[in-house]
Amino acid sequence: MNQLVQQQKHYHQRLDGLLQQYFSQHVSPAARLSEAMQYALLNGGKRTRPFLVYATGEMLNVPLTSLDAPAIAVECIHAYSLIHDDLPAMDDDELRRGNPTCHIAFDEATAILAGDALQTLAFDILSSTQNEPSKQLALINLLSRASGHFGMCAGQSLDLLATDKVIAQSDLQQLHSLKTGALIKVSVSMAATLAENIDPVVLQHLDNFSAALGLAFQVKDDILDIEGDSEVIGKPQGSDLAHNKSTYPSLLGLQGAKTYLQQLHQQALHALDALPYNTTLLREFSDFVVNRHY
Amino acid sequence: MNQLVQQQKHYHQRLDGLLQQYFSQHVSPAARLSEAMQYALLNGGKRTRPFLVYATGEMLNVPLTSLDAPAIAVECIHAYSLIHDDLPAMDDDELRRGNPTCHIAFDEATAILAGDALQTLAFDILSSTQNEPSKQLALINLLSRASGHFGMCAGQSLDLLATDKVIAQSDLQQLHSLKTGALIKVSVSMAATLAENIDPVVLQHLDNFSAALGLAFQVKDDILDIEGDSEVIGKPQGSDLAHNKSTYPSLLGLQGAKTYLQQLHQQALHALDALPYNTTLLREFSDFVVNRHY
């Protein structure tokens, strides 16, 4: 795990440094809005999606500097979705990563706007770099498809409709493939888009890897919501249950969910086995996703 | 005014046709979300911003088909901003264009997501066309700068902070240049970006035109809020006053606001005078903006 911890820290610091640099160089005329955006963006977080952009990209020999824009952009989308998800009209959560959520720290209207502006920032940043225009355009298209009514937003809408209901496992799978899976997958596919001369078979294996990892991520989150320590996970344990959310443990039982998690873990590792690259870091990251305590 | 009415109808129908076609060809897995997006997008509206994209572009000899993506995209951004603006935590409006607002017709959570997904759709559509990548990228950059924490969202945040306060005219001007002006300006500048071999002096005149027009649009809106007929404007007359909003009439008096509107009108026409193109349509549209009853 040593290489993983070191690289997670390295990428995390790189991202936070870039975000701080961005906001110090781009001073919005609306100070409170900008403060709320930074509060949400720099409020800890595991930086899972930027990690996947950087780790996948470096594995495929993409220069780190080309990976910065997609890493920042996907984290902006993720951060905006959390702000809106936490709103009273959505999950009504007051704590996120152990800190007050954006609408508690600021106010609801500012939180809505901060989420909106963070989404915009993702596309601003992806369209501001000096890379090859057709590649930048491809990244924007991938990220928008993964975030909107064919991706994350669709998943969140299905999640709302699934609350207080028992749904089939296939529906739960679709819901999570969209709600969390789409951004995990696009983190990997954006990095692959920037690689030169990549074999289509490699793209397929990477897709299989990220699909399994994305689902594993969600199943683990559901398990942590039951077994996790509130202090460590940064939000009240049992909040899915309190919200009457459809989860894997509620559908498969806790043991069934754990077995499913192991299957997904194996699928992810199996997909990595097929790659003609040094997959150590992504392999260690997959282990981390299923074994983490937060 | 005949040419104007005809062209407004023509562009309006073109836009609505394209939007309907898009949603019939792109069926989201989240039906309710998609319904809410279409409800907001196809709920009437003057289509001011798409009109400016089309009219400016055609004046500059840009083919109509190249203008479709920016026309749709800017309307998606506008529609999303209205949904979020109407939310209980923001302006808490129940009527928009004479119909229930999105969160009344659906629910608050769906309205938040529909706004989010409409913003994404703007960038999805701008990155999906087959035009020259560097031009598409330029459009995305212009639109994101105009919408986010350097544009519309900044204006909305400043507007929230200006409620229940008396602010200076320069602050009100900045607020509106961002809140409504930025999208009006970007409609013109996106069209200009697609024109071939355009003189930088022309760009400057177009900028002057759209800046004056954007402000005129807002001043007229403020006046209509006092003098307009609720039935015709589609929302309760006097709602700015009820919300304690900073407006031009509250700052300059009703007569002062009318005088200022005439000045802005003249500035817009003056900027058009300087253009070596057939500006009849934009001129008639400027007259319409300051004389409209809705």
Coordinates of C-alpha atoms in Angstrom, one line a residue:
Chain A
M1 CA 0.0 0.0 0.0
N2 CA 3.0 2.3 0.4
Q3 CA 3.1 3.3 -3.3
L4 CA -0.6 4.0 -3.2
V5 CA -0.6 6.2 -0.1
Q6 CA 2.3 8.2 -1.5
Q7 CA 0.6 8.7 -4.9
Q8 CA -2.8 9.5 -3.4
K9 CA -1.0 12.2 -1.3
H10 CA 0.9 13.4 -4.3
Y11 CA -2.1 13.7 -6.6
H12 CA -4.2 15.2 -3.8
Q13 CA -1.7 17.9 -3.1
R14 CA -1.3 18.6 -6.8
L15 CA -5.0 19.0 -7.2
D16 CA -5.5 21.2 -4.1
G17 CA -2.5 23.3 -5.1
L18 CA -4.0 23.9 -8.6
L19 CA -7.4 24.7 -7.1
Q20 CA -6.0 27.2 -4.7
Q21 CA -3.9 28.7 -7.5
Y22 CA -7.0 29.0 -9.8
F23 CA -9.0 30.9 -7.2
S24 CA -6.1 33.2 -6.3
Q25 CA -5.7 34.1 -9.9
H26 CA -9.4 34.2 -10.9
V27 CA -11.1 36.5 -8.4
S28 CA -14.9 36.5 -9.0
P29 CA -16.8 39.8 -8.6
A30 CA -19.1 37.8 -6.2
A31 CA -16.9 37.1 -3.2
R32 CA -19.5 35.1 -1.2
L33 CA -20.2 32.8 -4.2
S34 CA -16.5 32.2 -4.7
E35 CA -16.0 31.5 -1.0
A36 CA -18.8 28.9 -1.0
M37 CA -17.4 27.3 -4.2
Q38 CA -14.0 27.0 -2.5
Y39 CA -15.5 25.8 0.7
A40 CA -17.1 22.9 -1.1
L41 CA -14.2 22.1 -3.3
L42 CA -11.5 22.2 -0.6
N43 CA -13.5 20.5 2.1
G44 CA -11.4 17.4 2.2
G45 CA -12.7 14.5 0.1
K46 CA -10.9 11.4 -1.0
R47 CA -10.3 12.9 -4.5
T48 CA -11.2 9.5 -6.0
R49 CA -12.0 10.8 -9.4
P50 CA -8.9 13.0 -9.9
F51 CA -6.9 10.1 -8.6
L52 CA -8.3 7.9 -11.4
V53 CA -7.6 10.5 -14.0
Y54 CA -4.0 10.9 -12.9
A55 CA -3.3 7.2 -12.2
T56 CA -4.8 6.0 -15.4
G57 CA -3.3 8.8 -17.5
E58 CA 0.2 8.2 -16.1
M59 CA -0.1 4.5 -16.7
L60 CA -0.8 5.3 -20.3
N61 CA 2.1 7.7 -20.5
V62 CA 0.0 10.9 -20.7
P63 CA 2.0 13.9 -19.2
L64 CA 0.7 15.0 -15.8
T65 CA 0.1 18.6 -17.0
S66 CA -2.4 17.3 -19.7
L67 CA -4.3 15.5 -16.9
D68 CA -4.7 18.5 -14.7
A69 CA -7.7 20.0 -16.5
P70 CA -9.8 16.8 -16.6
A71 CA -8.8 16.0 -13.0
I72 CA -10.0 19.4 -11.8
A73 CA -13.1 19.4 -14.0
V74 CA -14.4 16.0 -12.8
E75 CA -13.8 17.1 -9.2
C76 CA -15.8 20.3 -9.8
I77 CA -18.7 18.2 -11.1
H78 CA -18.5 15.9 -8.1
A79 CA -18.3 18.8 -5.7
Y80 CA -21.3 20.5 -7.3
S81 CA -23.4 17.3 -7.1
L82 CA -22.6 16.9 -3.4
I83 CA -23.7 20.5 -2.6
H84 CA -27.0 20.0 -4.5
D85 CA -27.5 16.5 -3.0
D86 CA -27.2 17.8 0.5
L87 CA -29.9 20.5 0.0
P88 CA -33.0 20.3 2.2
A89 CA -35.1 19.5 -0.9
M90 CA -32.8 16.6 -1.7
D91 CA -31.1 14.5 1.1
D92 CA -31.2 17.3 3.7
D93 CA -27.8 16.5 5.1
E94 CA -26.1 18.9 7.6
L95 CA -22.8 17.2 7.7
R96 CA -20.4 16.3 4.9
R97 CA -16.9 14.9 5.7
G98 CA -17.4 16.0 9.3
N99 CA -18.1 19.6 8.4
P100 CA -21.3 21.6 7.9
T101 CA -22.6 21.2 4.4
C102 CA -22.5 24.2 2.1
H103 CA -26.1 25.4 2.7
I104 CA -25.5 25.2 6.5
A105 CA -22.1 27.0 6.3
F106 CA -23.6 29.6 3.9
D107 CA -27.2 29.6 3.0
E108 CA -29.4 27.6 0.7
A109 CA -29.5 30.2 -2.2
T110 CA -25.7 30.5 -2.1
A111 CA -25.3 26.8 -2.0
I112 CA -27.5 26.4 -5.1
L113 CA -25.5 29.0 -7.0
A114 CA -22.2 27.6 -5.8
G115 CA -23.2 24.2 -7.2
D116 CA -24.3 25.8 -10.4
A117 CA -21.0 27.8 -10.8
L118 CA -18.9 24.8 -10.0
Q119 CA -20.5 22.8 -12.8
T120 CA -19.8 25.7 -15.1
L121 CA -16.2 25.9 -13.9
A122 CA -15.6 22.3 -15.0
F123 CA -16.4 23.3 -18.6
D124 CA -14.6 26.6 -18.3
I125 CA -11.4 24.8 -17.3
L126 CA -11.7 22.1 -19.9
S127 CA -12.1 24.8 -22.6
S128 CA -9.3 27.0 -21.3
T129 CA -6.3 24.7 -21.8
Q130 CA -3.9 24.9 -24.7
N131 CA -4.1 21.2 -25.6
E132 CA -5.2 19.9 -29.0
P133 CA -8.8 21.3 -29.6
S134 CA -10.3 18.1 -30.8
K135 CA -9.1 16.3 -27.7
Q136 CA -10.4 19.0 -25.4
L137 CA -13.7 18.9 -27.1
A138 CA -13.8 15.1 -26.7
L139 CA -13.2 15.5 -23.0
I140 CA -16.0 18.1 -22.7
N141 CA -18.3 15.7 -24.5
L142 CA -17.4 12.8 -22.3
L143 CA -17.8 14.8 -19.1
S144 CA -21.1 16.3 -20.1
R145 CA -22.6 13.0 -21.2
A146 CA -21.5 11.5 -17.9
S147 CA -22.9 14.3 -15.8
G148 CA -26.3 15.2 -17.3
H149 CA -29.5 13.5 -18.1
F150 CA -27.7 10.5 -19.5
G151 CA -25.4 10.2 -16.5
M152 CA -25.2 11.5 -12.9
C153 CA -28.3 13.7 -12.9
A154 CA -30.4 10.8 -14.4
G155 CA -29.1 8.6 -11.6
Q156 CA -30.0 11.1 -8.9
S157 CA -33.5 11.5 -10.4
L158 CA -33.9 7.7 -10.3
D159 CA -32.6 7.6 -6.8
L160 CA -35.2 10.1 -5.7
L161 CA -37.9 8.0 -7.2
A162 CA -36.5 4.8 -5.6
T163 CA -36.7 6.2 -2.1
D164 CA -39.3 4.5 0.1
K165 CA -39.6 1.7 -2.4
V166 CA -38.2 -1.8 -2.9
I167 CA -36.6 -1.9 -6.4
A168 CA -35.0 -4.8 -8.4
Q169 CA -31.3 -5.3 -8.3
S170 CA -31.1 -4.5 -12.0
D171 CA -32.8 -1.1 -11.3
L172 CA -30.5 -0.4 -8.4
Q173 CA -27.5 -1.3 -10.6
Q174 CA -28.7 1.1 -13.4
L175 CA -29.3 3.8 -10.8
H176 CA -25.8 3.5 -9.3
S177 CA -24.1 3.1 -12.7
L178 CA -25.5 6.5 -13.5
K179 CA -25.4 8.2 -10.1
T180 CA -21.8 7.3 -9.1
G181 CA -20.6 5.0 -11.8
A182 CA -20.7 7.5 -14.6
L183 CA -18.2 10.0 -13.1
I184 CA -15.9 7.1 -12.0
K185 CA -16.0 5.7 -15.6
V186 CA -15.4 9.1 -17.2
S187 CA -12.4 9.8 -15.0
V188 CA -10.8 6.7 -16.6
S189 CA -12.0 7.4 -20.1
M190 CA -10.9 11.0 -20.1
A191 CA -7.4 9.9 -19.2
A192 CA -7.5 7.3 -22.0
T193 CA -8.7 9.9 -24.5
L194 CA -5.5 11.8 -23.9
A195 CA -3.3 8.8 -24.6
E196 CA -1.6 8.4 -28.0
N197 CA -2.2 5.4 -30.2
I198 CA -4.3 3.5 -27.8
D199 CA -5.6 0.0 -28.8
P200 CA -9.4 -0.2 -28.8
V201 CA -9.1 -3.5 -26.8
V202 CA -7.3 -1.6 -24.1
L203 CA -10.2 0.9 -24.0
Q204 CA -12.6 -1.9 -23.5
H205 CA -10.7 -3.4 -20.6
L206 CA -10.4 0.0 -19.0
D207 CA -14.2 0.4 -19.4
N208 CA -14.7 -3.0 -17.7
F209 CA -12.4 -2.0 -14.9
S210 CA -14.0 1.3 -14.2
A211 CA -17.5 -0.1 -14.4
A212 CA -16.7 -2.8 -11.8
L213 CA -14.8 -0.3 -9.7
G214 CA -17.7 2.3 -9.8
L215 CA -20.2 -0.3 -8.6
A216 CA -17.8 -1.6 -5.9
F217 CA -17.4 1.9 -4.7
Q218 CA -21.1 2.3 -4.2
V219 CA -21.6 -1.2 -2.6
K220 CA -18.8 -0.4 -0.2
D221 CA -20.4 3.0 0.6
D222 CA -23.7 1.2 1.4
I223 CA -21.9 -1.2 3.7
L224 CA -20.0 1.6 5.4
D225 CA -23.3 3.3 6.0
I226 CA -24.3 0.3 8.2
E227 CA -20.9 -0.8 9.7
G228 CA -18.9 2.4 9.5
D229 CA -17.9 4.7 12.3
S230 CA -19.7 8.1 12.0
E231 CA -16.5 9.9 13.1
V232 CA -14.5 8.2 10.4
I233 CA -17.0 8.3 7.5
G234 CA -17.8 12.0 8.3
K235 CA -21.6 11.7 8.3
P236 CA -24.1 10.0 10.6
Q237 CA -23.9 6.2 10.3
G238 CA -27.3 4.7 9.2
S239 CA -28.3 7.8 7.1
D240 CA -29.4 5.6 4.1
L241 CA -31.7 3.7 6.4
A242 CA -33.0 7.0 7.8
H243 CA -33.6 8.3 4.3
N244 CA -35.3 5.0 3.3
K245 CA -32.8 4.7 0.4
S246 CA -32.6 1.6 -1.7
T247 CA -29.2 0.0 -1.0
Y248 CA -27.3 -3.2 -1.7
P249 CA -27.5 -4.4 1.9
S250 CA -31.3 -3.7 2.0
L251 CA -31.6 -5.7 -1.2
L252 CA -29.1 -8.5 -0.7
G253 CA -28.6 -8.5 3.0
L254 CA -25.3 -7.4 4.6
Q255 CA -23.5 -10.7 3.8
G256 CA -24.9 -10.7 0.3
A257 CA -23.6 -7.2 -0.3
K258 CA -20.2 -8.2 1.0
T259 CA -20.1 -11.2 -1.4
Y260 CA -21.1 -9.0 -4.3
L261 CA -18.4 -6.5 -3.4
Q262 CA -15.8 -9.3 -3.6
Q263 CA -17.1 -10.3 -7.0
L264 CA -16.9 -6.7 -8.3
H265 CA -13.4 -6.4 -6.8
Q266 CA -12.3 -9.6 -8.7
Q267 CA -13.9 -8.2 -11.9
A268 CA -11.9 -5.0 -11.6
L269 CA -8.7 -6.8 -11.0
H270 CA -9.4 -9.2 -13.8
A271 CA -9.9 -6.3 -16.2
L272 CA -6.5 -4.9 -15.1
D273 CA -4.8 -8.2 -15.7
A274 CA -5.6 -7.9 -19.4
L275 CA -3.8 -4.6 -19.8
P276 CA -0.3 -4.4 -21.2
Y277 CA 0.7 -1.7 -18.8
N278 CA 2.0 -1.4 -15.2
T279 CA -1.3 -1.6 -13.4
T280 CA 0.1 -1.8 -9.8
L281 CA -1.2 1.5 -8.7
L282 CA -4.8 0.9 -10.1
R283 CA -4.7 -2.6 -8.5
E284 CA -3.7 -1.1 -5.1
F285 CA -6.4 1.5 -5.5
S286 CA -9.1 -1.2 -6.2
D287 CA -8.0 -2.9 -3.0
F288 CA -8.3 0.4 -1.2
V289 CA -11.8 1.0 -2.5
V290 CA -13.1 -2.3 -1.1
N291 CA -11.2 -2.3 2.1
R292 CA -11.4 1.4 3.2
H293 CA -13.0 2.4 6.5
Y294 CA -14.3 5.8 5.2
Chain B
M1 CA -41.8 45.7 -37.5
N2 CA -43.0 43.2 -40.1
Q3 CA -39.7 41.7 -40.9
L4 CA -38.9 41.4 -37.1
V5 CA -42.1 39.6 -36.2
Q6 CA -41.6 37.2 -39.1
Q7 CA -38.0 36.5 -38.2
Q8 CA -38.8 36.1 -34.5
K9 CA -41.4 33.5 -35.4
H10 CA -39.0 31.8 -37.8
Y11 CA -36.1 31.5 -35.3
H12 CA -38.5 30.6 -32.5
Q13 CA -40.0 27.7 -34.5
R14 CA -36.6 26.6 -35.7
L15 CA -35.4 26.4 -32.1
D16 CA -38.5 24.7 -30.7
G17 CA -38.4 22.2 -33.5
L18 CA -34.7 21.4 -32.8
L19 CA -35.4 21.0 -29.1
Q20 CA -38.3 18.7 -29.7
Q21 CA -36.2 16.7 -32.2
Y22 CA -33.3 16.5 -29.6
F23 CA -35.5 15.1 -26.9
S24 CA -37.3 12.6 -29.2
Q25 CA -33.9 11.3 -30.3
H26 CA -32.2 11.4 -26.9
V27 CA -34.4 9.5 -24.5
S28 CA -33.0 9.8 -20.9
P29 CA -33.2 6.8 -18.6
A30 CA -34.8 9.2 -16.1
A31 CA -38.2 10.0 -17.7
R32 CA -39.3 12.5 -15.0
L33 CA -36.1 14.4 -15.2
S34 CA -36.4 14.7 -18.9
E35 CA -40.0 15.8 -18.7
A36 CA -39.1 18.6 -16.3
M37 CA -36.3 19.7 -18.5
Q38 CA -38.6 19.9 -21.5
Y39 CA -41.3 21.6 -19.5
A40 CA -38.9 24.4 -18.6
L41 CA -37.4 24.6 -22.0
L42 CA -40.6 24.6 -24.0
N43 CA -42.6 26.7 -21.6
G44 CA -42.9 29.7 -24.0
G45 CA -40.4 32.4 -23.6
K46 CA -39.4 35.2 -25.9
R47 CA -36.2 33.3 -27.1
T48 CA -34.3 36.6 -26.9
R49 CA -30.9 35.0 -26.7
P50 CA -31.4 32.5 -29.5
F51 CA -32.8 35.3 -31.6
L52 CA -29.6 37.3 -31.0
V53 CA -27.4 34.3 -32.0
Y54 CA -29.4 33.8 -35.2
A55 CA -29.9 37.4 -36.2
T56 CA -26.3 38.4 -35.5
G57 CA -24.9 35.3 -37.2
E58 CA -27.0 35.7 -40.3
M59 CA -26.1 39.4 -40.5
L60 CA -22.4 38.2 -40.5
N61 CA -23.1 35.5 -43.1
V62 CA -22.7 32.6 -40.8
P63 CA -24.8 29.6 -42.0
L64 CA -27.9 29.0 -39.9
T65 CA -27.0 25.4 -39.3
S66 CA -23.7 26.5 -37.5
L67 CA -25.8 28.8 -35.3
D68 CA -28.2 26.1 -34.0
A69 CA -25.8 24.7 -31.4
P70 CA -25.0 28.0 -29.7
A71 CA -28.7 29.1 -30.0
I72 CA -29.8 26.0 -28.2
A73 CA -27.0 26.1 -25.7
V74 CA -27.6 29.6 -24.5
E75 CA -31.3 28.9 -24.2
C76 CA -30.5 25.8 -22.0
I77 CA -28.4 28.0 -19.8
H78 CA -31.1 30.6 -19.6
A79 CA -33.8 28.0 -18.9
Y80 CA -31.7 26.4 -16.1
S81 CA -31.1 29.8 -14.5
L82 CA -34.9 30.5 -14.4
I83 CA -35.7 27.1 -12.8
H84 CA -33.1 27.7 -10.0
D85 CA -34.1 31.4 -9.7
D86 CA -37.7 30.5 -9.1
L87 CA -36.9 28.0 -6.3
P88 CA -38.2 28.7 -2.7
A89 CA -34.7 29.3 -1.5
M90 CA -34.2 31.9 -4.2
D91 CA -37.1 34.1 -5.5
D92 CA -39.8 31.6 -4.5
D93 CA -41.9 32.3 -7.6
E94 CA -44.9 30.1 -8.4
L95 CA -45.7 31.5 -11.9
R96 CA -43.4 31.9 -14.9
R97 CA -44.8 33.0 -18.2
G98 CA -48.3 32.4 -16.8
N99 CA -47.6 28.8 -16.0
P100 CA -46.6 27.0 -12.8
T101 CA -42.9 27.2 -12.2
C102 CA -40.9 23.9 -12.6
H103 CA -40.8 23.1 -8.8
I104 CA -44.5 23.7 -8.6
A105 CA -45.3 21.6 -11.7
F106 CA -42.9 18.8 -10.5
D107 CA -41.2 19.1 -7.1
E108 CA -38.2 20.9 -5.7
A109 CA -35.7 18.2 -6.0
T110 CA -36.6 17.4 -9.6
A111 CA -36.5 21.2 -10.4
I112 CA -32.9 21.4 -9.0
L113 CA -31.8 18.4 -11.0
A114 CA -33.6 19.6 -14.2
G115 CA -31.7 22.9 -13.9
D116 CA -28.5 21.1 -13.4
A117 CA -29.0 18.8 -16.3
L118 CA -30.1 21.7 -18.6
Q119 CA -26.8 23.4 -17.8
T120 CA -24.9 20.2 -18.7
L121 CA -27.0 19.9 -21.9
A122 CA -25.7 23.2 -23.1
F123 CA -22.1 22.0 -23.1
D124 CA -23.1 18.5 -24.3
I125 CA -24.7 20.1 -27.4
L126 CA -21.8 22.6 -28.0
S127 CA -19.3 19.7 -27.9
S128 CA -21.4 17.4 -30.1
T129 CA -21.5 19.3 -33.4
Q130 CA -19.2 18.6 -36.3
N131 CA -17.9 22.2 -36.7
E132 CA -14.3 23.1 -36.5
P133 CA -13.0 22.0 -33.0
S134 CA -11.2 25.2 -32.2
K135 CA -14.4 27.3 -32.9
Q136 CA -16.6 24.9 -30.9
L137 CA -14.1 25.2 -28.0
A138 CA -14.1 29.0 -28.2
L139 CA -17.9 28.9 -28.0
I140 CA -17.8 26.7 -24.9
N141 CA -15.3 28.9 -23.3
L142 CA -17.3 32.1 -24.0
L143 CA -20.5 30.5 -22.7
S144 CA -19.0 29.1 -19.6
R145 CA -17.3 32.4 -18.7
A146 CA -20.6 34.2 -19.3
S147 CA -22.6 31.7 -17.1
G148 CA -20.4 30.9 -14.1
H149 CA -18.7 32.8 -11.3
F150 CA -17.5 35.5 -13.8
G151 CA -21.0 35.9 -15.3
M152 CA -24.6 35.1 -14.6
C153 CA -24.0 33.2 -11.3
A154 CA -22.0 36.0 -10.0
G155 CA -24.8 38.4 -10.9
Q156 CA -27.3 36.3 -9.1
S157 CA -25.2 36.1 -6.0
L158 CA -24.8 39.9 -6.0
D159 CA -28.5 40.2 -6.5
L160 CA -29.2 38.1 -3.4
L161 CA -26.9 40.3 -1.4
A162 CA -28.5 43.5 -2.8
T163 CA -32.0 42.5 -1.7
D164 CA -33.4 44.7 1.1
K165 CA -30.6 47.2 0.5
V166 CA -30.1 50.4 -1.3
I167 CA -27.1 50.1 -3.6
A168 CA -25.3 52.6 -5.9
Q169 CA -26.2 52.8 -9.6
S170 CA -22.7 51.5 -10.5
D171 CA -23.3 48.4 -8.3
L172 CA -26.7 47.8 -9.8
Q173 CA -25.2 48.2 -13.3
Q174 CA -22.5 45.6 -12.5
L175 CA -25.1 43.3 -11.0
H176 CA -27.2 43.4 -14.1
S177 CA -24.3 43.3 -16.6
L178 CA -23.5 40.0 -15.0
K179 CA -27.0 38.6 -14.2
T180 CA -28.7 39.3 -17.5
G181 CA -26.2 41.2 -19.6
A182 CA -23.6 38.4 -19.8
L183 CA -25.9 35.9 -21.6
I184 CA -27.2 38.7 -23.9
K185 CA -23.6 39.7 -24.8
V186 CA -22.4 36.1 -25.2
S187 CA -25.3 35.4 -27.7
V188 CA -23.9 38.1 -29.9
S189 CA -20.2 37.2 -29.4
M190 CA -20.8 33.5 -30.0
A191 CA -22.4 34.4 -33.4
A192 CA -19.4 36.7 -34.1
T193 CA -17.0 33.9 -33.3
L194 CA -18.4 31.8 -36.0
A195 CA -18.0 34.5 -38.6
E196 CA -15.1 34.4 -41.0
N197 CA -12.5 37.1 -41.3
I198 CA -14.2 39.5 -39.0
D199 CA -12.7 42.9 -38.3
P200 CA -11.8 43.5 -34.6
V201 CA -13.4 46.9 -34.9
V202 CA -16.7 45.2 -35.8
L203 CA -16.3 43.0 -32.7
Q204 CA -16.0 46.1 -30.6
H205 CA -19.1 47.7 -32.0
L206 CA -21.0 44.4 -31.5
D207 CA -19.9 44.4 -27.9
N208 CA -21.0 47.9 -27.4
F209 CA -24.4 47.1 -29.0
S210 CA -25.0 44.0 -26.8
A211 CA -23.9 45.7 -23.6
A212 CA -26.3 48.5 -24.2
L213 CA -29.1 46.1 -25.3
G214 CA -28.6 43.9 -22.2
L215 CA -28.9 46.8 -19.8
A216 CA -31.9 48.2 -21.7
F217 CA -33.5 44.8 -21.5
Q218 CA -33.1 44.8 -17.7
V219 CA -34.3 48.4 -17.2
K220 CA -37.3 47.7 -19.3
D221 CA -38.0 44.5 -17.2
D222 CA -37.9 46.7 -14.1
I223 CA -40.3 49.2 -15.6
L224 CA -42.7 46.5 -16.7
D225 CA -42.7 45.1 -13.2
I226 CA -44.3 48.5 -12.2
E227 CA -46.4 49.4 -15.2
G228 CA -47.0 46.0 -16.9
D229 CA -50.1 43.9 -16.9
S230 CA -49.7 40.7 -14.9
E231 CA -51.6 38.8 -17.5
V232 CA -49.3 40.0 -20.3
I233 CA -46.0 39.7 -18.5
G234 CA -46.9 36.3 -17.1
K235 CA -46.0 36.9 -13.5
P236 CA -47.5 39.1 -10.7
Q237 CA -46.9 42.7 -11.4
G238 CA -45.0 44.4 -8.5
S239 CA -43.0 41.3 -7.7
D240 CA -39.6 43.2 -7.5
L241 CA -41.1 45.5 -4.9
A242 CA -42.6 42.5 -3.0
H243 CA -39.1 40.9 -3.0
N244 CA -37.4 44.2 -2.0
K245 CA -35.2 44.0 -5.1
S246 CA -32.9 46.8 -6.1
T247 CA -34.3 48.1 -9.4
Y248 CA -33.7 51.0 -11.7
P249 CA -37.0 52.7 -10.9
S250 CA -36.3 52.3 -7.2
L251 CA -32.9 54.0 -7.7
L252 CA -33.7 56.6 -10.4
G253 CA -37.5 56.9 -10.1
L254 CA -39.8 55.7 -12.8
Q255 CA -39.2 58.7 -15.0
G256 CA -35.5 58.5 -14.5
A257 CA -35.5 54.8 -15.4
K258 CA -37.4 55.7 -18.6
T259 CA -35.0 58.3 -19.6
Y260 CA -32.1 55.9 -18.9
L261 CA -33.8 53.3 -21.1
Q262 CA -34.0 55.8 -24.0
Q263 CA -30.2 56.6 -23.6
L264 CA -29.4 52.9 -23.7
H265 CA -31.6 52.5 -26.7
Q266 CA -29.7 55.2 -28.5
Q267 CA -26.4 53.7 -27.5
A268 CA -27.4 50.4 -29.0
L269 CA -28.6 52.0 -32.3
H270 CA -25.5 54.1 -32.4
A271 CA -23.3 51.0 -32.2
L272 CA -25.2 49.3 -35.0
D273 CA -24.8 52.5 -37.1
A274 CA -21.1 51.8 -37.1
L275 CA -21.4 48.3 -38.6
P276 CA -20.8 47.7 -42.3
Y277 CA -23.6 45.2 -42.5
N278 CA -27.4 45.2 -42.9
T279 CA -28.4 45.9 -39.3
T280 CA -32.2 46.4 -40.0
L281 CA -33.2 43.3 -38.0
L282 CA -31.1 44.0 -35.0
R283 CA -32.3 47.6 -35.1
E284 CA -35.9 46.5 -35.1
F285 CA -35.2 44.1 -32.3
S286 CA -33.7 46.9 -30.2
D287 CA -36.9 48.9 -30.7
F288 CA -38.9 45.9 -29.7
V289 CA -36.8 45.4 -26.5
V290 CA -37.5 48.9 -25.3
N291 CA -41.2 49.1 -26.4
R292 CA -42.4 45.6 -25.5
H293 CA -45.3 45.1 -23.2
Y294 CA -44.2 41.7 -21.9

